[in-house]
Tab-separated table of C-alpha atoms in Angstrom:
chain	number	residue	atom	x	y	z
K	1	MET	CA	50.228	101.283	104.043
K	2	ALA	CA	49.290	101.213	100.215
K	3	GLY	CA	47.202	98.118	99.321
K	4	SER	CA	48.021	95.538	96.939
K	5	LYS	CA	45.913	97.031	94.189
K	6	GLU	CA	48.081	100.120	94.320
K	7	ILE	CA	51.305	98.353	94.224
K	8	ARG	CA	50.060	96.236	91.346
K	9	THR	CA	49.158	99.641	89.650
K	10	LYS	CA	52.423	101.236	90.303
K	11	ILE	CA	54.505	98.437	89.278
K	12	LYS	CA	52.617	98.134	85.693
K	13	SER	CA	53.184	101.794	85.241
K	14	VAL	CA	56.614	101.702	86.070
K	15	GLU	CA	56.887	98.629	83.504
K	16	ASN	CA	55.183	100.531	81.034
K	17	THR	CA	57.542	103.508	81.405
K	18	ARG	CA	60.659	101.211	81.062
K	19	LYS	CA	58.677	99.823	77.651
K	20	ILE	CA	58.681	103.510	76.390
K	21	THR	CA	62.004	104.277	77.548
K	22	ARG	CA	63.526	101.150	75.630
K	23	ALA	CA	61.628	102.140	72.543
K	24	MET	CA	62.714	105.557	72.615
K	25	GLU	CA	66.583	104.134	73.002
K	26	MET	CA	66.127	102.265	70.232
K	27	VAL	CA	65.039	104.901	67.847
K	28	ALA	CA	67.711	107.145	68.986
K	29	ALA	CA	70.343	104.342	68.629
K	30	ALA	CA	68.895	103.738	65.067
K	31	LYS	CA	69.356	107.479	64.046
K	32	MET	CA	72.602	107.320	65.661
K	33	ARG	CA	73.687	104.763	63.342
K	34	LYS	CA	72.646	106.311	60.198
K	35	ALA	CA	74.368	109.391	61.247
K	36	GLN	CA	77.612	107.724	61.865
K	37	GLU	CA	77.188	105.594	58.594
K	38	ARG	CA	76.741	109.126	56.452
K	39	MET	CA	79.817	110.463	58.408
K	40	ARG	CA	81.768	107.503	57.752
K	41	ALA	CA	80.799	107.518	53.861
K	42	ALA	CA	81.864	111.324	53.793
K	43	ARG	CA	85.226	110.740	55.391
K	44	PRO	CA	87.243	110.166	52.196
K	45	TYR	CA	85.713	112.765	50.552
K	46	ALA	CA	86.515	115.378	53.183
K	47	GLU	CA	89.901	114.004	53.436
K	48	LYS	CA	90.385	114.312	49.957
K	49	MET	CA	89.204	117.790	49.967
K	50	ARG	CA	91.443	118.321	52.817
K	51	ASN	CA	94.470	117.289	50.771
K	52	VAL	CA	93.485	119.207	47.547
K	53	ALA	CA	93.446	122.329	49.711
K	54	ALA	CA	97.060	121.455	51.302
K	55	HIS	CA	98.553	121.066	48.113
K	56	LEU	CA	96.887	124.129	46.380
K	57	SER	CA	98.318	126.324	49.306
K	58	ARG	CA	101.840	124.874	49.204
K	59	ALA	CA	101.605	124.892	45.210
K	60	ASN	CA	101.522	128.472	45.000
K	61	PRO	CA	103.547	129.996	47.999
K	62	GLU	CA	103.392	133.637	47.219
K	63	TYR	CA	99.729	133.722	47.519
K	64	LYS	CA	98.708	134.190	50.827
K	65	HIS	CA	94.755	133.954	51.467
K	66	ALA	CA	93.980	135.491	55.006
K	67	PHE	CA	92.915	131.824	56.162
K	68	LEU	CA	96.557	130.669	55.464
K	69	VAL	CA	98.385	133.381	57.100
K	70	LYS	CA	99.333	132.384	60.978
K	71	ARG	CA	98.866	135.456	63.414
K	72	GLU	CA	101.971	136.360	65.246
K	73	SER	CA	99.954	136.803	68.516
K	74	VAL	CA	96.938	135.142	69.549
K	75	ARG	CA	94.563	137.385	71.868
K	76	ASN	CA	91.239	136.197	70.996
K	77	ILE	CA	90.008	132.621	70.061
K	78	GLY	CA	86.938	131.738	68.320
K	79	LEU	CA	85.361	128.177	69.175
K	80	ILE	CA	82.841	126.298	67.124
K	81	ILE	CA	81.275	123.630	69.175
K	82	VAL	CA	78.814	120.798	67.384
K	83	THR	CA	76.768	119.234	69.807
K	84	SER	CA	73.185	117.629	69.321
K	85	ASP	CA	69.881	119.218	69.267
K	86	LYS	CA	68.449	116.786	71.681
K	87	GLY	CA	69.446	114.551	74.460
K	88	LEU	CA	69.142	111.029	75.180
K	89	CYS	CA	72.704	110.535	73.771
K	90	GLY	CA	74.453	109.406	76.774
K	91	GLY	CA	77.963	111.367	77.347
K	92	LEU	CA	78.028	112.529	73.689
K	93	ASN	CA	77.448	116.074	74.362
K	94	THR	CA	78.576	116.181	78.205
K	95	ASN	CA	82.290	114.943	77.560
K	96	LEU	CA	82.390	117.273	74.488
K	97	LEU	CA	81.243	120.235	76.810
K	98	ARG	CA	83.685	119.378	79.841
K	99	LEU	CA	86.641	119.272	77.186
K	100	ALA	CA	85.223	122.696	75.758
K	101	VAL	CA	85.221	124.094	79.274
K	102	ASN	CA	88.790	123.036	80.273
K	103	GLU	CA	90.320	124.286	76.874
K	104	MET	CA	88.259	127.679	77.694
K	105	LYS	CA	89.366	127.642	81.045
K	106	THR	CA	93.222	127.298	79.864
K	107	TRP	CA	92.793	129.894	77.076
K	108	GLU	CA	91.220	132.448	79.746
K	109	SER	CA	93.894	131.844	82.234
K	110	GLU	CA	96.400	132.800	79.324
K	111	GLY	CA	94.610	136.041	79.094
K	112	LYS	CA	92.708	135.189	75.699
K	113	GLY	CA	89.405	136.669	74.820
K	114	LEU	CA	86.697	133.859	73.599
K	115	LEU	CA	83.950	133.894	71.116
K	116	ILE	CA	81.763	131.211	70.770
K	117	CYS	CA	79.610	129.793	68.040
K	118	PRO	CA	77.425	126.792	69.451
K	119	ILE	CA	75.855	124.758	66.684
K	120	GLY	CA	73.022	122.367	68.209
K	121	ASN	CA	70.573	122.979	71.255
K	122	LYS	CA	72.553	121.397	73.798
K	123	GLY	CA	75.634	123.426	73.147
K	124	PHE	CA	73.638	126.730	73.130
K	125	GLY	CA	72.047	126.492	76.248
K	126	PHE	CA	74.983	125.166	77.860
K	127	MET	CA	77.158	128.407	76.847
K	128	ASN	CA	74.350	130.528	77.828
K	129	ARG	CA	74.235	129.151	81.035
K	130	ILE	CA	77.828	129.296	81.936
K	131	GLY	CA	77.893	133.057	80.233
K	132	ALA	CA	79.948	132.544	77.415
K	133	ASN	CA	80.241	135.052	74.939
K	134	VAL	CA	78.204	133.837	71.807
K	135	LYS	CA	78.761	135.183	68.717
K	136	SER	CA	76.565	133.404	66.600
K	137	HIS	CA	74.411	129.992	67.074
K	138	LEU	CA	72.381	127.584	65.191
K	139	THR	CA	69.815	124.972	66.582
K	140	GLY	CA	67.028	122.853	64.836
K	141	LEU	CA	69.476	121.275	62.469
K	142	GLY	CA	67.573	117.680	62.245
K	143	ASP	CA	68.908	114.430	61.679
K	144	THR	CA	70.377	115.227	58.236
K	145	PRO	CA	72.243	118.888	58.398
K	146	HIS	CA	72.578	120.682	55.239
K	147	VAL	CA	75.421	122.875	54.371
K	148	GLU	CA	73.164	125.652	53.509
K	149	LYS	CA	71.893	126.118	57.128
K	150	LEU	CA	75.314	125.762	58.397
K	151	ILE	CA	76.985	128.791	56.655
K	152	GLY	CA	75.344	131.837	58.208
K	153	ALA	CA	76.423	130.844	61.805
K	154	VAL	CA	80.202	129.654	60.716
K	155	LYS	CA	80.462	132.684	58.237
K	156	VAL	CA	80.131	135.108	61.252
K	157	MET	CA	83.185	133.756	62.763
K	158	LEU	CA	85.194	133.329	59.574
K	159	ASP	CA	84.160	137.197	59.100
K	160	ALA	CA	85.323	137.887	62.603
K	161	TYR	CA	88.482	136.257	61.579
K	162	VAL	CA	89.181	138.175	58.533
K	163	ALA	CA	88.170	141.305	60.468
K	164	GLY	CA	91.061	140.621	63.226
K	165	GLU	CA	88.392	140.176	66.176
K	166	ILE	CA	89.386	136.622	66.168
K	167	ASP	CA	93.336	135.356	65.910
K	168	ALA	CA	92.750	131.725	65.388
K	169	ILE	CA	89.630	129.074	64.911
K	170	TYR	CA	88.760	126.047	66.995
K	171	LEU	CA	86.406	123.347	66.352
K	172	GLY	CA	85.011	121.187	69.070
K	173	TYR	CA	83.106	117.968	68.033
K	174	ASN	CA	82.853	114.077	68.630
K	175	GLN	CA	84.713	111.658	66.270
K	176	PHE	CA	83.200	108.365	66.445
K	177	VAL	CA	86.137	105.728	66.879
K	178	ASN	CA	83.395	102.743	66.573
K	179	THR	CA	79.987	102.430	67.317
K	180	MET	CA	80.461	102.230	70.851
K	181	ARG	CA	83.280	104.850	71.465
K	182	GLN	CA	83.478	108.598	70.489
K	183	GLU	CA	86.356	110.853	71.430
K	184	PRO	CA	85.580	114.524	72.041
K	185	ARG	CA	87.925	116.704	70.139
K	186	VAL	CA	89.007	120.422	69.923
K	187	GLU	CA	91.091	121.168	66.841
K	188	GLN	CA	92.502	124.332	65.564
K	189	LEU	CA	90.903	125.228	62.221
K	190	LEU	CA	92.476	128.563	61.131
K	191	PRO	CA	95.988	129.327	62.219
């Protein structure tokens, strides 16, 4: 039986671990809030860009860019999935990856091929573990990702679309409804 000194030492150790874990959670929460604020600030700009692109595509109907032409049959699907590089974010990655796997199973049951582009270390590791066909990937974006870093991995998928290797591209991401709740989504990017 353990002595009282050993028990006190163990209790103190657990209390110290709890303090460290709490501090890590607070840092992660602060980083998440900052990322959400940046995302909310960029949302009107992104929406306006989407509206301008839609208006331009309707303004000149005789111009048919490869990204605007819907393919008659979809044989292969590209999935770009955006996760975090690190953990300690609750169900953020888990819920998104669960939704992505469900979509992948549906597509595979329909006989469609899949090419995956995970962005973020958690998604990349998960897709490798399940044996997904990873076409390109990107990790190590950090707290403030820049478009220049994203271009390479995403361009591989866009080039595959133009070349006919992929007939549709989907994007899997988390949309934050408020600070306490997020919804994982998988939406079609290219027809």
